[in-house]
PDB file of C-alpha atoms in Angstrom:
ATOM      1  CA  ARG A   1       0.000   0.000   0.000  1.00 87.00           C
ATOM      2  CA  LEU A   2       1.395   3.345  -1.053  1.00 88.00           C
ATOM      3  CA  PRO A   3       0.045   6.345   0.874  1.00 90.00           C
ATOM      4  CA  VAL A   4      -0.335   9.417  -1.320  1.00 90.00           C
ATOM      5  CA  ASP A   5      -1.338  12.992  -0.586  1.00 87.00           C
ATOM      6  CA  ARG A   6      -1.017  16.288  -2.403  1.00 85.00           C
ATOM      7  CA  THR A   7       2.493  16.842  -1.044  1.00 86.00           C
ATOM      8  CA  ASN A   8       4.101  13.651  -2.336  1.00 86.00           C
ATOM      9  CA  VAL A   9       2.633  13.039  -5.795  1.00 84.00           C
ATOM     10  CA  ASP A  10       5.994  13.945  -7.334  1.00 83.00           C
ATOM     11  CA  GLN A  11       7.623  11.120  -5.334  1.00 89.00           C
ATOM     12  CA  VAL A  12       5.142   8.463  -6.436  1.00 88.00           C
ATOM     13  CA  GLU A  13       6.846   7.749  -9.749  1.00 87.00           C
ATOM     14  CA  ASN A  14      10.113   6.849  -7.980  1.00 89.00           C
ATOM     15  CA  ALA A  15       8.330   4.767  -5.349  1.00 91.00           C
ATOM     16  CA  VAL A  16       6.460   2.794  -8.007  1.00 89.00           C
ATOM     17  CA  ALA A  17       9.701   2.253  -9.948  1.00 89.00           C
ATOM     18  CA  ARG A  18      11.358   0.840  -6.831  1.00 91.00           C
ATOM     19  CA  TRP A  19       8.459  -1.559  -6.270  1.00 90.00           C
ATOM     20  CA  ARG A  20       8.647  -2.670  -9.916  1.00 88.00           C
ATOM     21  CA  GLU A  21      12.386  -3.338  -9.506  1.00 92.00           C
ATOM     22  CA  VAL A  22      11.672  -5.857  -6.754  1.00 94.00           C
ATOM     23  CA  GLY A  23       8.994  -7.591  -8.808  1.00 93.00           C
ATOM     24  CA  ALA A  24       5.758  -5.966  -7.691  1.00 90.00           C
ATOM     25  CA  THR A  25       3.020  -6.128 -10.296  1.00 88.00           C
ATOM     26  CA  HIS A  26       0.279  -4.424  -8.284  1.00 89.00           C
ATOM     27  CA  LEU A  27       0.113  -1.606  -5.749  1.00 88.00           C
ATOM     28  CA  CYS A  28      -2.691  -0.151  -3.704  1.00 92.00           C
ATOM     29  CA  ILE A  29      -2.721   3.641  -3.807  1.00 92.00           C
ATOM     30  CA  ASN A  30      -4.101   4.965  -0.534  1.00 92.00           C
ATOM     31  CA  THR A  31      -5.535   8.494  -0.453  1.00 92.00           C
ATOM     32  CA  MET A  32      -7.198   8.076   2.941  1.00 92.00           C
ATOM     33  CA  GLY A  33      -5.767  10.395   5.565  1.00 87.00           C
ATOM     34  CA  ALA A  34      -4.701  12.862   2.883  1.00 90.00           C
ATOM     35  CA  GLY A  35      -7.073  15.575   4.071  1.00 90.00           C
ATOM     36  CA  LEU A  36      -9.373  15.180   1.088  1.00 91.00           C
ATOM     37  CA  ARG A  37     -13.013  15.960   1.712  1.00 94.00           C
ATOM     38  CA  THR A  38     -14.921  14.736  -1.321  1.00 95.00           C
ATOM     39  CA  VAL A  39     -14.949  11.750  -3.646  1.00 96.00           C
ATOM     40  CA  ASP A  40     -13.998  14.099  -6.477  1.00 96.00           C
ATOM     41  CA  GLU A  41     -10.884  15.202  -4.573  1.00 94.00           C
ATOM     42  CA  HIS A  42      -9.848  11.567  -4.075  1.00 94.00           C
ATOM     43  CA  LEU A  43     -10.477  10.791  -7.747  1.00 95.00           C
ATOM     44  CA  GLY A  44      -8.530  13.876  -8.792  1.00 94.00           C
ATOM     45  CA  LEU A  45      -5.518  12.820  -6.739  1.00 92.00           C
ATOM     46  CA  LEU A  46      -5.734   9.270  -8.082  1.00 93.00           C
ATOM     47  CA  SER A  47      -5.793  10.707 -11.614  1.00 92.00           C
ATOM     48  CA  GLN A  48      -2.613  12.666 -10.872  1.00 90.00           C
ATOM     49  CA  VAL A  49      -0.957   9.494  -9.616  1.00 90.00           C
ATOM     50  CA  ALA A  50      -2.052   7.557 -12.703  1.00 90.00           C
ATOM     51  CA  GLU A  51      -0.618  10.245 -14.980  1.00 88.00           C
ATOM     52  CA  ALA A  52       2.671  10.103 -13.066  1.00 85.00           C
ATOM     53  CA  VAL A  53       3.105   6.327 -13.278  1.00 85.00           C
ATOM     54  CA  LEU A  54       1.234   5.246 -16.413  1.00 81.00           C
ATOM     55  CA  PRO A  55       2.576   6.719 -19.644  1.00 68.00           C
ATOM     56  CA  SER A  56      -0.769   6.421 -21.425  1.00 61.00           C
ATOM     57  CA  ALA A  57      -3.001   7.643 -18.572  1.00 55.00           C
ATOM     58  CA  GLY A  58      -5.365  10.325 -19.741  1.00 54.00           C
ATOM     59  CA  HIS A  59      -4.673   9.455 -23.374  1.00 52.00           C
ATOM     60  CA  ASP A  60      -7.286   6.851 -24.130  1.00 53.00           C
ATOM     61  CA  GLU A  61      -6.976   6.132 -27.838  1.00 50.00           C
ATOM     62  CA  ARG A  62     -10.556   4.819 -27.910  1.00 46.00           C
ATOM     63  CA  ARG A  63     -11.904   8.297 -27.227  1.00 44.00           C
ATOM     64  CA  PRO A  64     -12.683  10.465 -30.249  1.00 43.00           C
TER      65      PRO A  64
END
């Protein structure tokens, strides 16, 4: 489980890379305790994390 808040999004890419190096294929991204108040805030932070660690995040080729 990888705890993420607004202050450490820039560190997520390195943390995920380190987990991949040791063979991890899945991670749980935890936004609880990050001071977020709404579902939309949690989803927004998760979107930022996805864009940081997944090269194609936000670029769905199926969308027109």
